[in-house]
Amino acid sequence: MNIGIVGKNPNEWGSAQLIASLKRFGLPCTYLSFPKLFARVGYKPVLSVDGIDLIKDLAALIVRPIGRGSLEEIIFRMDRLHALVRRGIPVINSPSAIEHCVDKYYALTLLEENGLPVPRTVVTESAKEALKGFQELGNDIVLKPLFGSRGVGSVRITDVESALRIFNSIQYYHGILYLQEFVPHGNFDIRAFVIGDDVSAAMRRIGSSWKTNVSQGAQPLTIHLDKQMQNLAIEAAKIVGCEIAGVDIIETNSKPLIVEINSQPGWRGLQSVTQTNIADHIVEHVLSKVKR
Ligand SMILES: Nc1ncnc2c1ncn2[C@@H]1O[C@H](COP(=O)(O)OP(=O)(O)O)[C@@H](O)[C@H]1O
Ligand SMILES: [Mg+2]
């Protein structure tokens, strides 16, 4: 039973943890990098890496960060994951779950359609329309890259002049304007790490500014989530189709709000404050998906 891990770098912390965990479980593991994942059409093997026929040899595939690339590269990475799914290989997370989450608008819309609480958000291609959204959202917004992560590129904007200047330059470069009402949160939020039907571990992230990403210097603090909050995170992950998810939740006086779901989450910060071995949990979940 060969478990694959696909990503851009086998030394990436999460991949290394999974490789070590699979070793502890006594399971053979193959690390596949996307450039080596070879596709054939009209003859076999349809997908291989270094002569390994993935359809024959893989019991399951764990997806780690798919990395940056051109539109063609990213679509082709997703194409090969979809091809594996169509041929019956459990891919975790599935390419459709990844597609739902990488696009913050797509994920938020799915959550809202299913009745989950999210911040008020405006998304448009037009700087002029975005300015209307800025005013609708109370002249205090967070502008985020549609496909961003780790807090990189997000800015808080509170004056019209800066808003228009920034919106115009994003429109000029054909970017999408994703504006969200600024939700006051006292510089901390919750990251719930969902695996299957459980929250494996959770942390409060305490930032020195409104960005509470650990990669932006926020400090992780272990917390136990009450059942209601756990269910919220689990339901959110289910709605976008994630079996493994990092769910970011801002607490407000009235209710918690989900700001995003990470479909290829890291857990280094979280692992540093929890006794639970998260990599082992992931591997156990993946094994439960393997067709015997
Ligand atoms: N609407 C918001 N109001 C206030 N803070 C926010 C808002 N959205 C995001 N943040 C803060 O910025 C961080 C990064 O935003 P997030 O949507 O999770 O994107 P990323 O993919 O960059 O992590 C969040 O963890 C949170 O601390
Ligand atoms: Mg986040």
Short mmCIF file of C-alpha atoms and ligand atoms in Angstrom, two decimals:
data_model
loop_
_atom_site.label_atom_id
_atom_site.label_comp_id
_atom_site.label_asym_id
_atom_site.label_seq_id
_atom_site.Cartn_x
_atom_site.Cartn_y
_atom_site.Cartn_z
CA MET A 1 0.00 0.00 0.00
CA ASN A 2 1.80 3.07 -1.26
CA ILE A 3 0.68 6.47 0.00
CA GLY A 4 1.67 9.42 -2.20
CA ILE A 5 2.34 12.96 -1.12
CA VAL A 6 2.28 15.58 -3.83
CA GLY A 7 3.61 19.09 -3.51
CA LYS A 8 6.43 21.33 -4.52
CA ASN A 9 9.08 20.47 -1.95
CA PRO A 10 9.61 17.26 0.08
CA ASN A 11 11.47 19.31 2.69
CA GLU A 12 8.38 21.43 3.30
CA TRP A 13 7.68 21.05 7.03
CA GLY A 14 4.22 19.49 6.68
CA SER A 15 5.37 17.02 4.00
CA ALA A 16 8.36 16.02 6.13
CA GLN A 17 6.03 15.42 9.11
CA LEU A 18 3.75 13.25 6.98
CA ILE A 19 6.67 11.27 5.56
CA ALA A 20 7.93 10.63 9.14
CA SER A 21 4.45 9.66 10.28
CA LEU A 22 3.93 7.21 7.40
CA LYS A 23 7.28 5.67 8.34
CA ARG A 24 6.09 5.24 11.95
CA PHE A 25 2.98 3.51 10.59
CA GLY A 26 5.28 1.23 8.54
CA LEU A 27 3.77 2.41 5.26
CA PRO A 28 5.70 2.97 2.05
CA CYS A 29 5.40 6.50 0.80
CA THR A 30 6.28 8.20 -2.47
CA TYR A 31 6.85 11.92 -2.69
CA LEU A 32 5.69 13.24 -6.06
CA SER A 33 6.61 16.66 -7.28
CA PHE A 34 4.29 18.14 -9.89
CA PRO A 35 6.96 18.63 -12.57
CA LYS A 36 7.73 14.88 -12.44
CA LEU A 37 4.07 13.83 -12.59
CA PHE A 38 3.98 12.53 -16.15
CA ALA A 39 0.66 12.31 -18.02
CA ARG A 40 -0.07 10.16 -21.10
CA VAL A 41 -3.17 10.07 -23.23
CA GLY A 42 -3.98 7.16 -25.52
CA TYR A 43 -1.47 4.78 -23.91
CA LYS A 44 -0.40 3.67 -20.48
CA PRO A 45 0.49 4.37 -17.75
CA VAL A 46 -1.76 7.40 -17.86
CA LEU A 47 -0.05 8.98 -14.86
CA SER A 48 3.40 8.03 -13.65
CA VAL A 49 6.37 9.30 -11.71
CA ASP A 50 9.81 7.77 -12.37
CA GLY A 51 8.24 4.67 -13.89
CA ILE A 52 5.72 4.20 -11.03
CA ASP A 53 2.22 3.68 -12.42
CA LEU A 54 0.19 5.84 -10.06
CA ILE A 55 -3.18 4.27 -10.86
CA LYS A 56 -1.82 0.81 -10.03
CA ASP A 57 0.47 1.71 -7.16
CA LEU A 58 -1.13 4.54 -5.19
CA ALA A 59 -3.54 3.68 -2.39
CA ALA A 60 -4.17 7.37 -1.73
CA LEU A 61 -2.63 10.75 -2.40
CA ILE A 62 -2.16 13.56 0.12
CA VAL A 63 -1.94 17.02 -1.44
CA ARG A 64 0.44 19.52 0.11
CA PRO A 65 0.75 23.12 -1.13
CA ILE A 66 0.38 23.04 -4.89
CA GLY A 67 2.67 26.06 -5.15
CA ARG A 68 2.79 29.07 -7.38
CA GLY A 69 2.85 28.93 -11.14
CA SER A 70 1.42 30.27 -14.36
CA LEU A 71 -2.29 29.80 -15.04
CA GLU A 72 -1.38 26.87 -17.34
CA GLU A 73 0.81 25.21 -14.70
CA ILE A 74 -1.80 25.53 -11.96
CA ILE A 75 -4.64 24.29 -14.16
CA PHE A 76 -2.52 21.35 -15.34
CA ARG A 77 -1.66 20.48 -11.70
CA MET A 78 -5.38 20.41 -10.92
CA ASP A 79 -6.10 18.45 -14.14
CA ARG A 80 -3.81 15.62 -13.04
CA LEU A 81 -5.41 15.51 -9.58
CA HIS A 82 -8.86 15.37 -11.20
CA ALA A 83 -7.66 12.53 -13.46
CA LEU A 84 -6.53 10.54 -10.39
CA VAL A 85 -9.91 11.11 -8.71
CA ARG A 86 -11.78 9.95 -11.84
CA ARG A 87 -9.73 6.77 -11.79
CA GLY A 88 -10.69 6.03 -8.20
CA ILE A 89 -7.63 7.19 -6.22
CA PRO A 90 -8.58 8.93 -2.95
CA VAL A 91 -7.03 12.41 -3.23
CA ILE A 92 -7.02 14.41 -0.01
CA ASN A 93 -7.97 17.19 -0.31
CA SER A 94 -9.80 16.64 -3.57
CA PRO A 95 -9.00 19.03 -6.41
CA SER A 96 -12.52 20.44 -6.30
CA ALA A 97 -12.16 21.23 -2.59
CA ILE A 98 -8.86 22.97 -3.36
CA GLU A 99 -10.49 24.95 -6.17
CA HIS A 100 -13.31 26.02 -3.84
CA CYS A 101 -10.91 27.27 -1.18
CA VAL A 102 -8.07 28.84 -3.11
CA ASP A 103 -10.60 31.34 -4.44
CA LYS A 104 -11.76 33.30 -1.38
CA TYR A 105 -14.92 34.50 -3.14
CA TYR A 106 -15.94 30.98 -4.13
CA ALA A 107 -15.44 29.65 -0.60
CA LEU A 108 -17.27 32.53 1.08
CA THR A 109 -20.21 32.23 -1.31
CA LEU A 110 -20.54 28.50 -0.62
CA LEU A 111 -20.47 29.16 3.12
CA GLU A 112 -23.08 31.88 2.89
CA GLU A 113 -25.37 29.82 0.65
CA ASN A 114 -25.29 27.15 3.33
CA GLY A 115 -26.18 29.55 6.12
CA LEU A 116 -22.77 29.95 7.75
CA PRO A 117 -21.74 33.34 9.15
CA VAL A 118 -19.22 35.30 7.08
CA PRO A 119 -18.16 38.97 7.03
CA ARG A 120 -19.88 41.32 4.59
CA THR A 121 -17.76 41.29 1.44
CA VAL A 122 -17.75 42.99 -1.95
CA VAL A 123 -16.03 41.50 -5.00
CA THR A 124 -15.72 43.28 -8.33
CA GLU A 125 -13.45 43.85 -11.33
CA SER A 126 -14.10 47.58 -11.36
CA ALA A 127 -12.33 50.20 -9.24
CA LYS A 128 -15.35 52.49 -9.53
CA GLU A 129 -17.71 49.79 -8.26
CA ALA A 130 -15.23 48.87 -5.54
CA LEU A 131 -15.39 52.43 -4.27
CA LYS A 132 -19.15 52.07 -3.84
CA GLY A 133 -18.47 48.84 -1.95
CA PHE A 134 -15.92 50.63 0.24
CA GLN A 135 -18.61 53.10 1.27
CA GLU A 136 -21.24 50.38 1.74
CA LEU A 137 -18.86 48.59 4.09
CA GLY A 138 -18.41 51.66 6.28
CA ASN A 139 -15.14 53.09 4.91
CA ASP A 140 -13.10 50.56 6.88
CA ILE A 141 -12.14 47.48 4.92
CA VAL A 142 -9.58 44.76 4.45
CA LEU A 143 -8.57 44.37 0.81
CA LYS A 144 -7.27 40.87 0.09
CA PRO A 145 -5.78 39.11 -2.90
CA LEU A 146 -8.43 36.70 -4.18
CA PHE A 147 -5.94 33.81 -4.17
CA GLY A 148 -3.72 35.02 -1.31
CA SER A 149 -2.49 33.29 1.81
CA ARG A 150 -0.44 33.92 4.98
CA GLY A 151 -1.73 37.46 5.22
CA VAL A 152 0.53 38.50 2.33
CA GLY A 153 -0.81 41.40 0.28
CA SER A 154 -3.83 42.14 2.49
CA VAL A 155 -4.22 45.79 3.52
CA ARG A 156 -6.62 47.66 5.74
CA ILE A 157 -7.96 50.82 4.09
CA THR A 158 -9.84 53.54 5.93
CA ASP A 159 -9.74 56.56 3.61
CA VAL A 160 -11.31 57.15 0.23
CA GLU A 161 -8.19 58.62 -1.36
CA SER A 162 -6.03 55.56 -0.63
CA ALA A 163 -8.91 53.28 -1.56
CA LEU A 164 -9.30 54.79 -5.00
CA ARG A 165 -5.55 54.87 -5.64
CA ILE A 166 -5.16 51.19 -4.71
CA PHE A 167 -8.35 50.03 -6.46
CA ASN A 168 -7.27 51.78 -9.68
CA SER A 169 -3.87 50.15 -9.71
CA ILE A 170 -5.35 46.69 -9.07
CA GLN A 171 -7.81 47.23 -11.91
CA TYR A 172 -4.97 48.39 -14.15
CA TYR A 173 -3.16 45.07 -13.56
CA HIS A 174 -6.38 43.10 -14.13
CA GLY A 175 -6.69 42.00 -10.51
CA ILE A 176 -9.95 41.27 -8.72
CA LEU A 177 -11.04 43.62 -5.96
CA TYR A 178 -12.02 41.59 -2.88
CA LEU A 179 -13.06 43.96 -0.07
CA GLN A 180 -14.27 42.86 3.32
CA GLU A 181 -15.66 44.90 6.16
CA PHE A 182 -13.02 45.29 8.86
CA VAL A 183 -14.16 43.17 11.79
CA PRO A 184 -12.64 44.43 15.07
CA HIS A 185 -11.14 41.42 16.83
CA GLY A 186 -8.57 42.67 19.31
CA ASN A 187 -5.73 41.18 17.23
CA PHE A 188 -6.63 37.56 17.82
CA ASP A 189 -8.62 34.89 16.05
CA ILE A 190 -9.14 31.14 16.02
CA ARG A 191 -7.60 28.53 13.73
CA ALA A 192 -9.40 25.21 13.89
CA PHE A 193 -7.67 22.27 12.25
CA VAL A 194 -10.33 19.95 10.93
CA ILE A 195 -9.56 16.35 9.99
CA GLY A 196 -12.55 14.34 8.76
CA ASP A 197 -15.40 14.79 11.23
CA ASP A 198 -13.27 16.18 14.04
CA VAL A 199 -11.35 19.24 15.09
CA SER A 200 -7.93 17.67 15.62
CA ALA A 201 -6.56 20.74 17.43
CA ALA A 202 -7.20 24.46 17.63
CA MET A 203 -5.33 27.58 18.59
CA ARG A 204 -5.90 31.19 19.30
CA ARG A 205 -3.49 33.27 17.26
CA ILE A 206 -2.43 36.45 18.97
CA GLY A 207 -1.03 39.02 16.58
CA SER A 208 0.79 42.28 17.11
CA SER A 209 -1.48 43.81 14.47
CA TRP A 210 -4.86 42.93 12.92
CA LYS A 211 -3.19 40.20 10.83
CA THR A 212 -3.12 37.10 12.99
CA ASN A 213 -1.25 34.74 10.66
CA VAL A 214 1.52 32.86 12.47
CA SER A 215 3.70 33.60 9.42
CA GLN A 216 3.15 37.33 10.19
CA GLY A 217 4.53 36.81 13.70
CA ALA A 218 1.34 35.97 15.62
CA GLN A 219 1.80 33.77 18.69
CA PRO A 220 -0.13 30.51 18.87
CA LEU A 221 -1.93 29.58 22.07
CA THR A 222 -3.64 26.23 22.44
CA ILE A 223 -7.38 26.33 23.14
CA HIS A 224 -10.17 23.86 23.47
CA LEU A 225 -13.13 24.84 21.32
CA ASP A 226 -16.63 24.34 22.64
CA LYS A 227 -18.87 21.94 20.73
CA GLN A 228 -20.67 24.75 18.89
CA MET A 229 -17.46 26.24 17.56
CA GLN A 230 -16.12 22.79 16.65
CA ASN A 231 -19.30 22.03 14.72
CA LEU A 232 -19.07 25.35 12.91
CA ALA A 233 -15.53 24.56 11.72
CA ILE A 234 -16.42 20.98 10.75
CA GLU A 235 -19.51 22.10 8.84
CA ALA A 236 -17.53 24.82 7.03
CA ALA A 237 -14.93 22.28 5.92
CA LYS A 238 -17.67 19.92 4.70
CA ILE A 239 -19.41 22.62 2.69
CA VAL A 240 -16.28 23.36 0.66
CA GLY A 241 -15.49 19.64 0.39
CA CYS A 242 -12.34 19.59 2.53
CA GLU A 243 -11.40 16.52 4.57
CA ILE A 244 -8.45 18.42 6.00
CA ALA A 245 -8.87 22.13 6.61
CA GLY A 246 -7.52 25.09 8.51
CA VAL A 247 -10.59 27.16 9.32
CA ASP A 248 -10.00 30.80 10.30
CA ILE A 249 -12.67 32.23 12.58
CA ILE A 250 -12.98 35.74 13.99
CA GLU A 251 -14.95 36.08 17.21
CA THR A 252 -17.21 39.11 17.48
CA ASN A 253 -19.56 40.17 20.28
CA SER A 254 -22.57 38.83 18.42
CA LYS A 255 -21.28 35.74 16.61
CA PRO A 256 -18.22 34.04 15.17
CA LEU A 257 -17.44 34.80 11.52
CA ILE A 258 -15.55 32.50 9.17
CA VAL A 259 -13.02 34.46 7.12
CA GLU A 260 -11.45 31.66 5.16
CA ILE A 261 -10.79 27.96 4.80
CA ASN A 262 -7.31 26.73 3.96
CA SER A 263 -7.35 23.56 1.88
CA GLN A 264 -3.60 22.95 2.13
CA PRO A 265 -2.99 24.13 5.68
CA GLY A 266 0.32 24.13 7.48
CA TRP A 267 0.32 23.15 11.15
CA ARG A 268 3.79 24.00 12.42
CA GLY A 269 2.55 26.78 14.74
CA LEU A 270 -0.34 24.68 15.95
CA GLN A 271 1.85 21.61 16.49
CA SER A 272 4.14 23.70 18.70
CA VAL A 273 1.32 24.21 21.22
CA THR A 274 -0.58 20.91 21.12
CA GLN A 275 0.16 17.40 22.35
CA THR A 276 -1.88 15.89 19.52
CA ASN A 277 0.29 14.59 16.70
CA ILE A 278 -1.49 16.21 13.77
CA ALA A 279 0.48 14.37 11.07
CA ASP A 280 -0.53 11.04 12.65
CA HIS A 281 -4.18 12.18 12.65
CA ILE A 282 -3.96 13.06 8.97
CA VAL A 283 -2.40 9.70 8.14
CA GLU A 284 -5.07 7.83 10.15
CA HIS A 285 -7.76 9.72 8.26
CA VAL A 286 -6.14 8.99 4.89
CA LEU A 287 -5.90 5.29 5.75
CA SER A 288 -9.62 5.24 6.54
CA LYS A 289 -10.20 6.31 2.91
CA VAL A 290 -8.10 3.59 1.32
CA LYS A 291 -10.11 0.98 -0.52
CA ARG A 292 -8.95 -2.43 0.70
N1 LIG B 1 -12.46 41.20 7.61
C1 LIG B 1 -11.45 41.19 8.46
N2 LIG B 1 -11.41 42.03 9.52
C2 LIG B 1 -10.37 42.03 10.37
N3 LIG B 1 -9.32 41.20 10.25
C3 LIG B 1 -9.31 40.33 9.23
C4 LIG B 1 -10.36 40.28 8.29
N4 LIG B 1 -10.08 39.33 7.38
C5 LIG B 1 -8.92 38.82 7.73
N5 LIG B 1 -8.44 39.40 8.84
C6 LIG B 1 -7.18 39.08 9.50
O1 LIG B 1 -6.22 38.84 8.52
C7 LIG B 1 -5.76 37.49 8.57
C8 LIG B 1 -5.57 36.96 7.15
O2 LIG B 1 -6.81 36.94 6.47
P1 LIG B 1 -7.35 35.65 5.75
O3 LIG B 1 -8.67 35.99 5.17
O4 LIG B 1 -7.29 34.49 6.68
O5 LIG B 1 -6.33 35.49 4.54
P2 LIG B 1 -4.93 34.71 4.39
O6 LIG B 1 -5.21 33.72 3.31
O7 LIG B 1 -3.94 35.73 3.97
O8 LIG B 1 -4.62 34.05 5.71
C9 LIG B 1 -6.83 36.75 9.36
O9 LIG B 1 -6.29 35.66 10.03
C10 LIG B 1 -7.32 37.83 10.31
O10 LIG B 1 -6.47 37.96 11.42
MG MG B 2 -5.96 32.86 6.87
#
